[in-house]
Structures are given as C-alpha cells and as structure tokens.
Amino acid sequence: MQNLVKVAILASGGGSNAENICKHALEIGIEIKLIVTDQEDAGIISRALRLNVPLERICYDRDLGKKDHEMRIFESLISHNVDWVLLAGYMRILSPCFLSKFWDKTLLENRVVNIHPAYLPDFPGKNAYRKAFDSGVTESGVTVHFVDSGIDTGTILLQEKIKRFKEDSFEDFQQRGLDLEYRLYPKALRKIFKSGE
Ligand code: GRF
C-alpha cells in the first residue's frame, strides 16, 4: 500500500485551493488529516463538511495573543500526527518558533508550503492579484514556495506566469490566476512527495 504523508491544511477564506488539494490528495501521495481555519465563518468550513475532512476552528483571541494561538494550532496538528503543513489562503504570518517545529534537517526547509498569487518576488503580501492588476503589468503569475519567517520569501518550488490582457476585467485576470493555482499547487506537491518514484 502507498505510504501517504500526513498533512494539515491551514485556510482562512473560501477554501477553493484547500478543496482542490483534498481532491488530488491520493495522486499527490498525501492524506489530509485535518483542516484548520482561524475564521469563525470561513467558506472552507462547509467545504470540509462536504468533503468529510476533519476541521478545527481555532480562532485568534486578542487577549491571549499570537503565541497562544499558534500553540493551540500546533497541539491540534500534533494530536492528528501531522508531518507537513500546507497553507491555502491562510492569512496569518507564522512565527519562527512555530516554523521551527517543522524544520526538516534533510531538506533544510520547514515542512510548510504556501501558494502565493503572484510571480514572486513581485507583489508579496496581501491582495497580490489586485496589486498586480492595478500596477498595469502585462503578466503576473503564481508561485508555490516553502515557508520561511519572511513574507512570501521562502525557497520557490514552482512558479508560472499568466497574461494580463488590456481588455481584462479584474475578475478575468484573477480567474486566470486561480485556474493556474488549481493546477500548480498539486503539481508542486507531487514534486515534493512523489519525487522518489
Ligand atoms: C488564493 O488566491 C490564494 O493564492 C491566496 O488567497 C486566495 C485564497 O483562495 N493566498 P481560496 O481560499 O483558496 O479559495
């Protein structure tokens, strides 16, 4: 039987990337042990229910702060025997302390991966499609990268470009990017988890 890598997905929003990863899990060689969201009413919640994947809502509590929030997430990941963390629209910056718990001394990377909707190093941070579109570039892209303690600065696993045509609405441009995201994230994950085959 195939040895599946145990992963968790962290998501804050609609969850379309998380759902796409769940659908491709077997072919990537992973088992989704858990989805964690930090938002009370994120779209990912109904998707996880529909997909029958365990979901935990671990919301940020201002009084308790970031350290406590990350600790609650970490404890949940550990209780589900998770070895890798996949970020899919997760809108918080993970601290060096959290990341260090997933340090892989063979890979020399944290076992944490993110998808970013731009051709890094261009347009890091939030609202990357909007920033690229408004800046008037003729192309942008999507990047899948390991996560380090910077903002979208980790080692790049895969990236591809998308065109931005003059007649594009923002929605056209963003949809072109999302279509690429759904293709690129599974491809990058296969590169990590199926490289031995
Ligand atoms: C995606 O564009 C992702 O790249 C970005 O946030 C968006 C999340 O969409 N970080 P979804 O929650 O996966 O539908």
Short mmCIF file of C-alpha atoms and ligand atoms in Angstrom, two decimals:
data_model
loop_
_atom_site.label_atom_id
_atom_site.label_comp_id
_atom_site.label_asym_id
_atom_site.label_seq_id
_atom_site.Cartn_x
_atom_site.Cartn_y
_atom_site.Cartn_z
CA MET A 1 0.00 0.00 0.00
CA GLN A 2 1.10 3.54 -0.76
CA ASN A 3 2.75 5.33 2.17
CA LEU A 4 0.80 8.58 2.43
CA VAL A 5 2.34 11.67 4.00
CA LYS A 6 0.18 13.10 6.79
CA VAL A 7 -0.64 16.75 6.20
CA ALA A 8 -2.84 19.52 7.56
CA ILE A 9 -4.19 22.41 5.54
CA LEU A 10 -4.49 25.87 7.11
CA ALA A 11 -7.04 28.14 5.42
CA SER A 12 -8.71 31.44 6.30
CA GLY A 13 -11.01 32.02 3.34
CA GLY A 14 -13.18 30.45 0.69
CA GLY A 15 -11.08 27.31 0.64
CA SER A 16 -11.10 26.55 -3.08
CA ASN A 17 -7.39 25.66 -3.01
CA ALA A 18 -7.87 23.51 0.07
CA GLU A 19 -10.71 21.64 -1.63
CA ASN A 20 -8.61 21.19 -4.76
CA ILE A 21 -5.76 19.69 -2.72
CA CYS A 22 -8.19 17.33 -0.96
CA LYS A 23 -9.46 16.14 -4.34
CA HIS A 24 -5.91 15.46 -5.57
CA ALA A 25 -4.62 14.03 -2.27
CA LEU A 26 -4.16 10.40 -3.29
CA GLU A 27 -2.41 11.18 -6.54
CA ILE A 28 -0.10 13.62 -4.68
CA GLY A 29 0.65 10.93 -2.09
CA ILE A 30 -0.80 12.70 0.95
CA GLU A 31 -3.52 12.11 3.50
CA ILE A 32 -5.35 15.20 4.76
CA LYS A 33 -5.57 14.57 8.48
CA LEU A 34 -7.09 17.90 9.31
CA ILE A 35 -8.08 21.33 8.04
CA VAL A 36 -7.61 24.24 10.44
CA THR A 37 -9.25 27.59 9.97
CA ASP A 38 -8.69 30.70 12.08
CA GLN A 39 -12.01 32.25 10.96
CA GLU A 40 -15.41 31.78 12.57
CA ASP A 41 -17.35 31.66 9.30
CA ALA A 42 -14.84 30.87 6.53
CA GLY A 43 -16.09 29.24 3.31
CA ILE A 44 -13.72 26.34 3.94
CA ILE A 45 -15.95 25.15 6.80
CA SER A 46 -18.82 23.97 4.59
CA ARG A 47 -16.35 22.55 2.05
CA ALA A 48 -14.63 20.44 4.74
CA LEU A 49 -18.00 19.12 5.89
CA ARG A 50 -18.92 18.21 2.32
CA LEU A 51 -15.52 16.57 1.75
CA ASN A 52 -15.77 14.74 5.05
CA VAL A 53 -12.37 16.02 6.21
CA PRO A 54 -11.94 16.82 9.93
CA LEU A 55 -11.96 20.57 10.51
CA GLU A 56 -10.99 22.59 13.55
CA ARG A 57 -11.86 26.22 14.03
CA ILE A 58 -9.06 27.77 16.05
CA CYS A 59 -9.83 31.46 16.19
CA TYR A 60 -7.37 34.13 17.21
CA ASP A 61 -8.02 35.56 20.67
CA ARG A 62 -6.62 39.05 21.01
CA ASP A 63 -6.33 38.73 24.80
CA LEU A 64 -4.26 35.56 24.54
CA GLY A 65 -2.14 36.66 21.55
CA LYS A 66 -0.21 35.02 18.73
CA LYS A 67 1.92 32.64 20.79
CA ASP A 68 -1.14 31.08 22.37
CA HIS A 69 -2.94 30.87 19.01
CA GLU A 70 -0.05 29.09 17.33
CA MET A 71 0.34 26.77 20.31
CA ARG A 72 -3.31 25.72 20.07
CA ILE A 73 -2.85 25.06 16.35
CA PHE A 74 0.37 23.13 16.94
CA GLU A 75 -1.22 20.95 19.62
CA SER A 76 -4.06 20.13 17.28
CA LEU A 77 -1.65 19.23 14.46
CA ILE A 78 0.38 17.02 16.77
CA SER A 79 -2.72 15.25 18.06
CA HIS A 80 -3.53 14.40 14.43
CA ASN A 81 0.06 13.15 13.76
CA VAL A 82 0.62 15.78 11.10
CA ASP A 83 4.10 15.95 9.49
CA TRP A 84 3.54 18.66 6.88
CA VAL A 85 1.52 21.89 6.79
CA LEU A 86 0.02 23.30 3.60
CA LEU A 87 -1.15 26.90 3.62
CA ALA A 88 -4.06 27.61 1.29
CA GLY A 89 -5.21 31.18 1.68
CA TYR A 90 -4.06 31.27 5.32
CA MET A 91 -3.87 34.95 6.19
CA ARG A 92 -1.54 34.94 9.22
CA ILE A 93 2.23 35.10 9.31
CA LEU A 94 3.63 32.08 11.10
CA SER A 95 6.29 32.84 13.69
CA PRO A 96 9.86 31.46 13.51
CA CYS A 97 9.04 29.48 16.66
CA PHE A 98 6.08 27.71 15.02
CA LEU A 99 8.01 27.11 11.80
CA SER A 100 10.99 25.67 13.65
CA LYS A 101 8.79 22.82 14.90
CA PHE A 102 8.51 21.68 11.28
CA TRP A 103 12.19 22.07 10.38
CA ASP A 104 13.41 19.22 8.19
CA LYS A 105 17.13 18.77 8.59
CA THR A 106 17.44 16.69 5.41
CA LEU A 107 15.60 19.14 3.19
CA LEU A 108 16.96 22.16 5.06
CA GLU A 109 13.47 23.65 4.79
CA ASN A 110 10.45 23.91 7.04
CA ARG A 111 7.85 21.31 6.12
CA VAL A 112 5.41 24.15 5.46
CA VAL A 113 4.33 25.13 1.93
CA ASN A 114 2.34 28.11 0.64
CA ILE A 115 0.76 29.23 -2.61
CA HIS A 116 1.07 32.89 -3.48
CA PRO A 117 -0.95 34.52 -6.27
CA ALA A 118 1.91 36.40 -7.95
CA TYR A 119 5.21 35.72 -9.65
CA LEU A 120 7.48 36.19 -6.62
CA PRO A 121 9.48 38.16 -5.71
CA ASP A 122 6.96 40.56 -7.32
CA PHE A 123 3.89 41.52 -5.28
CA PRO A 124 4.44 39.71 -1.96
CA GLY A 125 1.88 40.09 0.84
CA LYS A 126 -1.87 40.55 0.74
CA ASN A 127 -4.11 41.29 -2.28
CA ALA A 128 -1.47 40.30 -4.83
CA TYR A 129 -3.91 39.98 -7.78
CA ARG A 130 -5.26 43.44 -7.05
CA LYS A 131 -1.77 44.94 -6.69
CA ALA A 132 -0.58 43.34 -9.95
CA PHE A 133 -3.73 44.33 -11.85
CA ASP A 134 -3.68 47.92 -10.62
CA SER A 135 0.00 48.32 -11.41
CA GLY A 136 -0.73 47.67 -15.09
CA VAL A 137 1.73 44.80 -15.63
CA THR A 138 1.23 42.73 -18.81
CA GLU A 139 1.86 39.49 -16.95
CA SER A 140 1.91 38.18 -13.41
CA GLY A 141 1.82 34.63 -12.11
CA VAL A 142 1.53 32.13 -9.30
CA THR A 143 4.26 30.77 -7.02
CA VAL A 144 4.38 27.75 -4.73
CA HIS A 145 7.13 28.04 -2.13
CA PHE A 146 8.44 26.71 1.15
CA VAL A 147 7.58 28.99 4.04
CA ASP A 148 10.27 30.78 5.98
CA SER A 149 9.89 33.56 8.52
CA GLY A 150 9.66 36.33 5.89
CA ILE A 151 6.58 37.39 3.95
CA ASP A 152 6.46 35.15 0.85
CA THR A 153 10.27 34.90 0.79
CA GLY A 154 10.81 31.13 1.11
CA THR A 155 12.51 28.88 -1.46
CA ILE A 156 10.47 28.65 -4.64
CA LEU A 157 9.23 25.19 -5.63
CA LEU A 158 7.39 26.12 -8.82
CA GLN A 159 6.13 29.26 -10.49
CA GLU A 160 4.35 30.05 -13.74
CA LYS A 161 3.19 33.20 -15.45
CA ILE A 162 -0.26 34.36 -16.52
CA LYS A 163 -1.04 37.06 -19.07
CA ARG A 164 -2.90 40.20 -18.22
CA PHE A 165 -4.65 41.42 -21.39
CA LYS A 166 -5.62 45.04 -21.93
CA GLU A 167 -9.30 44.16 -22.15
CA ASP A 168 -9.26 42.05 -18.94
CA SER A 169 -11.54 42.97 -16.07
CA PHE A 170 -10.02 42.34 -12.66
CA GLU A 171 -12.26 39.25 -12.39
CA ASP A 172 -10.96 37.84 -15.72
CA PHE A 173 -7.40 38.31 -14.56
CA GLN A 174 -8.00 36.81 -11.14
CA GLN A 175 -9.85 33.80 -12.59
CA ARG A 176 -6.92 33.11 -14.94
CA GLY A 177 -4.68 33.13 -11.88
CA LEU A 178 -6.96 30.87 -9.86
CA ASP A 179 -7.14 28.36 -12.70
CA LEU A 180 -3.35 28.26 -12.64
CA GLU A 181 -3.33 27.92 -8.82
CA TYR A 182 -5.51 24.80 -9.06
CA ARG A 183 -3.02 23.25 -11.49
CA LEU A 184 0.21 24.46 -9.92
CA TYR A 185 -0.30 23.61 -6.22
CA PRO A 186 -0.91 19.87 -6.80
CA LYS A 187 1.99 19.82 -9.29
CA ALA A 188 4.38 21.39 -6.77
CA LEU A 189 3.22 18.99 -4.06
CA ARG A 190 3.80 15.99 -6.34
CA LYS A 191 7.31 17.32 -6.80
CA ILE A 192 7.89 17.09 -3.03
CA PHE A 193 6.00 13.94 -2.16
CA LYS A 194 6.42 11.82 -5.29
CA SER A 195 9.99 12.76 -6.20
CA GLY A 196 11.26 9.26 -5.28
CA GLU A 197 9.00 7.50 -7.82
C1 GRF B 1 -5.83 32.40 -3.36
O1 GRF B 1 -5.68 33.30 -4.42
C2 GRF B 1 -4.50 32.15 -2.69
O2 GRF B 1 -3.44 32.09 -3.58
C3 GRF B 1 -4.40 33.39 -1.84
O3 GRF B 1 -5.70 33.59 -1.33
C4 GRF B 1 -6.64 33.03 -2.24
C5 GRF B 1 -7.41 32.03 -1.44
O4 GRF B 1 -8.46 31.46 -2.15
N1 GRF B 1 -3.37 33.27 -0.85
P1 GRF B 1 -9.14 30.15 -1.57
O5 GRF B 1 -9.45 30.40 -0.10
O6 GRF B 1 -8.21 29.01 -1.75
O7 GRF B 1 -10.42 29.98 -2.35
#
